[in-house]
Short mmCIF file of C-alpha atoms in Angstrom, two decimals:
data_model
loop_
_atom_site.label_atom_id
_atom_site.label_comp_id
_atom_site.label_asym_id
_atom_site.label_seq_id
_atom_site.Cartn_x
_atom_site.Cartn_y
_atom_site.Cartn_z
CA ILE A 11 48.63 55.99 12.84
CA MET A 12 48.14 53.22 15.37
CA SER A 13 44.89 51.86 16.69
CA ILE A 14 43.47 49.02 18.70
CA GLY A 15 39.91 48.11 19.52
CA ARG A 16 37.55 45.52 20.93
CA VAL A 17 37.69 43.38 17.74
CA GLN A 18 41.08 44.49 16.39
CA GLY A 19 42.69 43.44 19.68
CA PRO A 20 41.39 39.85 19.91
CA ALA A 21 41.82 39.34 16.13
CA LEU A 22 45.45 40.48 16.24
CA ASN A 23 46.02 38.39 19.36
CA LEU A 24 44.89 35.23 17.51
CA ILE A 25 47.40 35.92 14.71
CA VAL A 26 50.21 36.76 17.16
CA GLU A 27 49.60 33.58 19.18
CA LYS A 28 49.74 31.54 15.97
CA GLU A 29 53.04 33.25 15.06
CA LYS A 30 54.50 32.40 18.47
CA GLN A 31 53.49 28.76 18.03
CA ILE A 32 55.30 28.73 14.68
CA GLN A 33 58.43 30.37 16.15
CA LEU A 34 58.57 27.87 19.03
CA PHE A 35 57.93 24.87 16.79
CA LYS A 36 60.80 22.42 16.46
CA SER A 37 60.64 20.11 13.49
CA GLN A 38 61.03 16.39 14.15
CA PRO A 39 61.93 13.69 11.61
CA TYR A 40 59.59 10.82 10.85
CA TRP A 41 59.50 8.07 8.24
CA GLN A 42 56.83 6.56 5.98
CA VAL A 43 57.17 3.05 4.58
CA PHE A 44 55.68 2.02 1.22
CA ILE A 45 55.31 -1.31 -0.54
CA THR A 46 54.37 -2.11 -4.14
CA LEU A 47 52.46 -5.32 -4.79
CA LYS A 48 53.44 -7.64 -7.61
CA PHE A 49 49.87 -8.12 -8.78
CA PRO A 50 48.02 -5.86 -9.06
CA GLU A 51 50.90 -3.40 -9.19
CA ILE A 52 49.75 -0.77 -6.71
CA GLU A 53 51.56 1.04 -3.90
CA LEU A 54 50.39 0.96 -0.29
CA ILE A 55 51.57 2.86 2.78
CA HIS A 56 52.20 1.56 6.30
CA ASN A 57 49.28 2.63 8.47
CA LYS A 58 51.47 4.47 11.00
CA ASP A 59 54.26 7.01 10.69
CA ILE A 60 57.55 5.76 12.14
CA LEU A 61 58.88 8.15 14.78
CA LYS A 62 62.10 6.31 15.75
CA LYS A 63 64.70 5.35 13.18
CA LEU A 64 65.49 2.07 14.96
CA GLU A 65 61.94 0.88 14.22
CA LEU A 66 62.76 0.83 10.50
CA LYS A 67 64.65 -2.45 10.98
CA LYS A 68 61.42 -4.42 11.08
CA PHE A 69 60.69 -3.24 7.53
CA GLU A 70 63.90 -4.73 6.09
CA ASN A 71 63.69 -7.56 3.58
CA LEU A 72 60.01 -7.03 2.69
CA ILE A 73 60.57 -7.77 -1.01
CA GLY A 74 59.27 -11.21 -1.94
CA LYS A 75 57.22 -11.67 1.23
CA GLU A 76 53.56 -12.65 1.04
CA GLY A 77 50.63 -11.23 2.90
CA LYS A 78 46.86 -11.33 3.08
CA ALA A 79 44.82 -8.62 1.38
CA GLU A 80 41.26 -7.53 2.08
CA THR A 81 39.21 -4.77 0.44
CA LYS A 82 36.42 -3.00 2.31
CA LYS A 83 33.89 -0.61 0.78
CA ASN A 84 31.32 1.81 2.08
CA PHE A 85 28.99 4.29 0.41
CA GLN A 86 28.90 7.90 1.56
CA THR A 87 26.07 10.36 0.99
CA LEU A 88 27.39 13.80 0.10
CA TYR A 89 24.85 16.55 0.67
CA PRO A 90 24.97 19.89 -1.18
CA ASN A 91 26.46 22.82 0.71
CA ILE A 92 23.98 24.86 2.74
CA PRO A 93 23.02 28.40 1.61
CA PHE A 94 25.64 31.14 1.67
CA ASN A 95 25.87 33.65 4.46
CA LEU A 96 28.53 36.35 4.10
CA THR A 97 31.33 34.51 5.92
CA ALA A 98 30.74 31.29 3.99
CA LEU A 99 30.72 33.22 0.71
CA GLN A 100 33.96 35.01 1.57
CA THR A 101 35.64 31.77 2.62
CA GLU A 102 34.51 29.83 -0.47
CA VAL A 103 35.47 32.61 -2.90
CA TYR A 104 38.93 32.82 -1.35
CA ARG A 105 39.33 29.02 -1.50
CA LEU A 106 38.28 28.80 -5.14
CA TYR A 107 39.55 32.06 -6.61
CA GLY A 108 41.95 33.62 -4.09
CA ILE A 109 39.84 36.79 -3.83
CA ASN A 110 40.23 38.52 -0.46
CA PRO A 111 37.15 38.74 1.82
CA SER A 112 36.91 42.55 1.67
CA LYS A 113 36.96 42.44 -2.13
CA THR A 114 34.31 39.70 -2.13
CA LEU A 115 32.06 41.87 0.04
CA GLN A 116 32.63 44.83 -2.28
CA ILE A 117 31.69 42.76 -5.35
CA ALA A 118 28.68 41.16 -3.61
CA GLN A 119 27.46 44.65 -2.65
CA SER A 120 27.79 45.70 -6.30
CA LEU A 121 25.80 42.64 -7.44
CA TYR A 122 23.14 43.46 -4.85
CA LEU A 123 22.86 47.07 -6.00
CA ALA A 124 22.50 45.79 -9.57
CA GLY A 125 19.53 43.68 -8.43
CA LEU A 126 21.26 40.35 -9.19
CA ILE A 127 21.57 38.91 -5.66
CA SER A 128 19.98 39.48 -2.27
CA TYR A 129 21.51 41.60 0.49
CA PRO A 130 24.94 40.08 1.24
CA ARG A 131 25.53 41.25 4.83
CA THR A 132 23.72 38.36 6.47
CA SER A 133 24.55 35.56 8.87
CA SER A 134 21.52 33.49 7.83
CA GLN A 135 21.63 29.99 6.33
CA LYS A 136 17.87 29.99 5.75
CA LEU A 137 15.91 30.39 2.52
CA PRO A 138 12.27 31.21 3.43
CA SER A 139 9.49 30.56 0.93
CA SER A 140 8.49 34.23 1.22
CA ILE A 141 11.25 35.13 -1.25
CA ASN A 142 9.37 33.10 -3.89
CA TYR A 143 12.32 30.82 -4.51
CA LYS A 144 10.31 28.56 -6.83
CA GLU A 145 10.02 31.31 -9.43
CA ILE A 146 13.73 32.16 -9.04
CA LEU A 147 14.63 28.48 -9.30
CA ASN A 148 12.85 28.08 -12.63
CA LYS A 149 14.77 31.01 -14.14
CA ILE A 150 18.18 30.00 -12.77
CA ALA A 151 17.76 26.30 -13.65
CA LYS A 152 16.92 27.20 -17.23
CA LYS A 153 19.96 29.47 -17.52
CA TYR A 154 22.31 26.73 -16.24
CA GLN A 155 20.50 23.90 -18.07
CA ALA A 156 19.85 22.16 -14.77
CA GLU A 157 16.09 21.56 -15.00
CA LYS A 158 16.40 17.76 -14.96
CA ALA A 159 18.61 17.81 -11.86
CA ILE A 160 16.06 19.71 -9.74
CA VAL A 161 14.22 17.10 -7.67
CA LYS A 162 13.30 18.85 -4.42
CA GLU A 163 10.51 21.33 -3.78
CA LYS A 164 12.12 22.77 -0.66
CA PRO A 165 15.78 23.80 -0.35
CA LEU A 166 18.40 22.44 2.00
CA GLU A 167 19.02 24.89 4.86
CA GLY A 168 21.52 25.42 7.66
CA LYS A 169 20.92 26.17 11.34
CA LYS A 170 21.86 29.84 11.52
CA SER A 171 19.23 32.52 11.07
CA ASP A 172 19.32 36.30 10.85
CA PRO A 173 16.26 38.31 11.89
CA ALA A 174 17.04 41.00 9.32
CA HIS A 175 17.90 39.07 6.14
CA PRO A 176 17.74 35.58 4.58
CA SER A 177 20.78 33.80 3.16
CA ILE A 178 22.42 35.09 -0.03
CA TYR A 179 20.57 33.98 -3.17
CA PRO A 180 20.25 35.07 -6.84
CA THR A 181 17.18 37.16 -7.56
CA GLY A 182 16.47 35.64 -10.98
CA ASN A 183 17.53 38.81 -12.80
CA PHE A 184 20.41 38.57 -15.26
CA SER A 185 23.06 40.87 -16.60
CA ILE A 186 26.23 40.56 -18.66
CA LEU A 187 29.10 40.13 -16.20
CA SER A 188 32.82 39.52 -16.49
CA GLY A 189 35.88 38.91 -14.35
CA ASN A 190 35.45 38.50 -10.60
CA GLU A 191 31.83 39.71 -10.69
CA LYS A 192 30.95 36.84 -13.01
CA LYS A 193 32.82 34.32 -10.84
CA ILE A 194 31.05 35.36 -7.64
CA TYR A 195 27.59 35.62 -9.19
CA ASP A 196 28.05 32.24 -10.85
CA LEU A 197 29.06 30.67 -7.53
CA ILE A 198 26.02 32.10 -5.73
CA ALA A 199 23.67 30.94 -8.50
CA ARG A 200 25.12 27.42 -8.59
CA ARG A 201 25.02 27.12 -4.80
CA PHE A 202 21.34 28.10 -4.92
CA LEU A 203 20.57 25.49 -7.60
CA CYS A 204 22.30 22.69 -5.71
CA LEU A 205 20.04 23.23 -2.69
CA PHE A 206 17.22 21.62 -4.70
CA MET A 207 19.23 18.68 -6.04
CA LYS A 208 19.66 15.08 -4.98
CA GLU A 209 22.56 14.02 -2.80
CA ALA A 210 25.72 12.71 -4.48
CA ILE A 211 26.92 9.18 -3.69
CA ILE A 212 30.59 8.42 -3.07
CA GLU A 213 32.12 4.94 -2.81
CA ASN A 214 35.03 4.80 -0.39
CA LYS A 215 37.34 1.84 -0.67
CA ILE A 216 40.29 0.74 1.47
CA ILE A 217 42.71 -2.09 0.68
CA ARG A 218 44.35 -3.56 3.76
CA VAL A 219 47.38 -5.86 3.49
CA ASP A 220 48.81 -7.72 6.49
CA ILE A 221 52.43 -8.84 6.07
CA GLU A 222 53.62 -10.64 9.21
CA GLY A 223 51.70 -8.20 11.42
CA LEU A 224 52.74 -5.11 9.48
CA ILE A 225 49.66 -3.36 8.10
CA PHE A 226 49.72 -1.45 4.81
CA THR A 227 46.75 0.35 3.30
CA LYS A 228 45.56 2.02 0.10
CA LYS A 229 42.50 4.27 -0.08
CA GLY A 230 40.29 4.76 -3.10
CA LEU A 231 37.37 7.02 -3.91
CA GLU A 232 34.87 6.90 -6.76
CA ILE A 233 31.84 9.08 -7.50
CA LYS A 234 28.87 6.78 -8.14
CA GLU A 235 26.11 9.39 -8.47
CA GLU A 236 27.35 12.85 -9.44
CA SER A 237 24.10 14.79 -8.97
CA TRP A 238 24.87 18.34 -7.66
CA LEU A 239 28.64 17.85 -8.03
CA LYS A 240 28.14 18.25 -11.77
CA PHE A 241 26.95 21.84 -11.30
CA TYR A 242 29.07 23.12 -8.40
CA PRO A 243 32.83 23.79 -8.48
CA LYS A 244 33.57 21.39 -5.65
CA LYS A 245 36.54 19.38 -6.81
CA ILE A 246 36.60 15.78 -5.60
CA GLU A 247 39.57 13.87 -6.87
CA GLN A 248 38.61 10.34 -7.79
CA LYS A 249 41.15 7.66 -6.87
CA LYS A 250 40.03 4.43 -8.47
CA VAL A 251 41.65 1.31 -7.06
CA PRO A 252 40.91 -2.34 -7.84
CA ASP A 253 39.49 -4.84 -5.37
CA VAL A 254 42.38 -6.81 -3.87
CA ASN A 255 41.66 -9.90 -1.78
CA GLY A 256 43.55 -13.03 -0.83
CA ILE A 257 47.29 -13.72 -0.94
CA VAL A 258 49.54 -11.02 -2.43
CA LYS A 259 53.30 -10.67 -2.90
CA VAL A 260 55.57 -7.65 -2.34
CA LYS A 261 57.39 -6.56 -5.48
CA ASN A 262 59.20 -3.54 -4.05
CA SER A 263 59.49 -1.34 -0.94
CA ARG A 264 60.79 2.12 -0.13
CA ILE A 265 61.21 4.47 2.85
CA GLU A 266 60.57 8.19 2.74
CA GLU A 267 61.98 10.56 5.39
CA LYS A 268 59.92 13.63 6.25
CA GLU A 269 59.74 16.34 8.89
CA THR A 270 56.83 17.51 11.02
CA GLN A 271 55.51 20.89 9.92
CA PRO A 272 54.64 23.93 12.04
CA PRO A 273 51.00 25.06 12.36
CA LYS A 274 49.67 26.82 9.27
CA ARG A 275 49.23 30.57 9.42
CA TYR A 276 45.77 32.02 8.96
CA SER A 277 44.65 33.05 5.49
CA PRO A 278 42.36 36.09 5.10
CA ALA A 279 39.42 33.69 4.80
CA SER A 280 40.32 31.37 7.68
CA ILE A 281 40.85 34.22 10.18
CA ILE A 282 37.41 35.64 9.30
CA SER A 283 35.88 32.16 9.79
CA GLU A 284 37.69 31.91 13.14
CA LEU A 285 36.32 35.28 14.24
CA GLU A 286 32.80 34.13 13.34
CA LYS A 287 33.24 30.89 15.33
CA ARG A 288 34.33 32.93 18.35
CA ASN A 289 31.50 35.46 17.86
CA LEU A 290 33.99 38.31 17.47
CA GLY A 291 32.90 41.21 15.27
CA THR A 292 29.93 41.15 12.92
CA LYS A 293 29.29 39.79 9.46
CA ALA A 294 29.66 43.31 8.03
CA THR A 295 32.82 44.39 9.90
CA ARG A 296 35.16 41.38 10.05
CA SER A 297 36.78 41.92 6.66
CA SER A 298 37.26 45.67 7.32
CA ILE A 299 38.88 44.86 10.68
CA LEU A 300 41.33 42.60 8.86
CA ASP A 301 42.05 45.38 6.34
CA THR A 302 42.79 47.74 9.23
CA LEU A 303 45.31 45.32 10.74
CA PHE A 304 47.11 45.21 7.38
CA GLU A 305 47.00 49.00 6.99
CA ARG A 306 48.41 49.57 10.47
CA GLY A 307 51.39 47.31 9.71
CA TYR A 308 50.47 44.78 12.40
CA ILE A 309 50.24 41.89 9.93
CA GLU A 310 51.47 41.07 6.42
CA GLY A 311 51.14 38.52 3.61
CA GLN A 312 48.33 36.32 2.34
CA SER A 313 49.64 33.62 4.64
CA ILE A 314 49.12 36.09 7.46
CA LYS A 315 52.23 36.80 9.54
CA ALA A 316 52.32 39.06 12.58
CA THR A 317 54.96 41.80 12.19
CA PRO A 318 57.33 42.83 15.02
CA LEU A 319 55.06 45.83 15.60
CA GLY A 320 51.95 43.64 15.86
CA MET A 321 53.67 41.22 18.24
CA SER A 322 55.07 44.05 20.36
CA LEU A 323 51.65 45.69 20.57
CA ILE A 324 49.98 42.50 21.83
CA ASP A 325 52.77 41.77 24.33
CA THR A 326 52.55 45.34 25.64
CA LEU A 327 48.77 45.27 25.97
CA LYS A 328 48.88 41.91 27.76
CA LYS A 329 51.21 43.50 30.26
CA HIS A 330 49.52 46.88 30.76
CA SER A 331 45.90 46.66 29.51
CA PRO A 332 44.88 43.04 28.87
CA VAL A 333 41.15 43.86 28.78
CA ILE A 334 41.58 45.41 25.30
CA ILE A 335 42.47 42.04 23.80
CA ASP A 336 40.08 40.03 25.93
CA GLU A 337 37.71 38.03 23.71
CA GLU A 338 35.06 37.94 26.40
CA LEU A 339 34.74 41.73 26.42
CA THR A 340 33.86 42.02 22.73
CA ARG A 341 31.82 38.81 22.77
CA ASN A 342 29.61 40.29 25.50
CA PHE A 343 29.25 43.52 23.53
CA GLU A 344 28.15 41.52 20.48
CA LYS A 345 25.64 39.46 22.46
CA GLU A 346 24.10 42.52 24.05
CA THR A 347 23.90 44.33 20.71
CA GLU A 348 22.14 41.30 19.22
CA SER A 349 19.75 41.22 22.18
CA ILE A 350 18.71 44.81 21.32
CA GLN A 351 18.14 43.79 17.70
CA ASN A 352 16.01 40.81 18.75
CA SER A 353 14.16 42.63 21.51
CA LYS A 354 10.37 42.96 21.16
CA LYS A 355 9.59 44.43 24.58
CA ASN A 356 11.10 47.42 26.43
CA PHE A 357 13.33 48.11 23.44
CA ASN A 358 14.37 51.68 24.35
CA GLU A 359 14.90 50.86 28.02
CA LYS A 360 17.07 47.89 27.15
CA LYS A 361 19.03 49.89 24.57
CA GLU A 362 19.81 52.71 27.03
CA ARG A 363 20.87 50.25 29.74
CA ILE A 364 23.27 48.42 27.41
CA ILE A 365 24.70 51.67 25.98
CA GLU A 366 25.30 53.03 29.48
CA LYS A 367 27.05 49.82 30.50
CA ALA A 368 29.24 50.01 27.36
CA LYS A 369 30.13 53.66 28.11
CA LYS A 370 31.27 52.81 31.64
CA THR A 371 33.35 49.89 30.34
CA ILE A 372 35.04 51.96 27.64
CA ILE A 373 35.73 54.91 30.00
CA SER A 374 37.30 52.49 32.48
CA ILE A 375 39.53 51.02 29.75
CA ILE A 376 40.60 54.48 28.55
CA LYS A 377 41.49 55.61 32.09
CA GLN A 378 43.51 52.42 32.64
CA PHE A 379 45.26 52.94 29.29
CA GLN A 380 46.05 56.60 30.03
CA LYS A 381 47.72 55.70 33.31
CA LYS A 382 50.16 53.44 31.44
CA GLU A 383 50.36 55.57 28.29
CA LYS A 384 54.07 56.39 28.54
CA GLU A 385 55.13 52.82 29.32
CA ILE A 386 53.00 51.47 26.46
CA GLY A 387 54.38 54.04 24.01
CA LYS A 388 57.98 53.37 25.03
CA GLU A 389 57.66 49.59 24.63
CA ILE A 390 55.90 49.81 21.24
CA SER A 391 58.22 52.47 19.78
CA GLY A 392 61.14 50.02 19.55
CA ALA A 393 59.19 47.69 17.29
CA ASN A 394 57.75 50.60 15.31
CA ASP A 395 61.25 51.86 14.50
CA LYS A 396 62.04 48.53 12.79
CA LEU A 397 59.32 49.00 10.16
#
């Protein structure tokens, strides 16, 4: 079975284009230069990568040389993450636990049906007071022993709204959970709690050493006020470094050769986020579209790679029926569908007009495809035989 569609096409095209970038990529060598100070004994890196080997000569004989050090600090306010919509939940669950987006949606739906969370198929980042979040907050804060950390009466919110549903939140009901259900519920509950907490404070520090015009740096990071970070699984690695000012001496130096890396392939979570950014598909269908691409043999792996069949299909469609993979086509469909959902006047008239326009577009695409059916089949069959 093969298929292509108004979201499948653009989604597969994004993955194929990424694969072509990787295939065309040619790695280039570059060098990084490090020095270790005598006191305090810390290692710094030159502030620029060296792209030409001849430039390394200016870093010879650094040992024993003196330079001037200066330490600069700044404080950063780190706000809690905004409420979960479906895409954000799928992305965060994949980042933290490696659970695929379609599985996350399945588990979230199960938690919803059990009355533990709100409806998960939402694009909203809003938490309206009509859900009685104060009562929910009291129950959840008590369960997670977070009462003292709750300092705000109103939650932090994002910009996106959904006319049908608010953001994903715990209902305040509890049940005994285990495995991935427990992980996902726990994440949703903690995210909800953090919306009512004070901002965390981070101290950023950078040591800058000037040795005869060569600049070396060392960055440090320290959490000064933990606040919501204590309750949410957001890992911030602290890198404590001392203040270094005045004259310093180089104890040692080293050079490390590296190679430039090709672009990273999409993960299941990052491709769904990319589709959302481009307004392709809907919150409820993006993960199922991705599953279909896997099932059809167009893509493979968790670091998503386009197969020869997937690449051949996109190349063939670009040649014979490019409208099928045109992002603008599906984006317009999505916008018009949303306009029906948001319409308050002439609803039926507007719906019929948009449906009729969609019919004409789809019939036109099918007729164009049928004219080139044999050529398309012949070009794809070669790649299909390799599977």
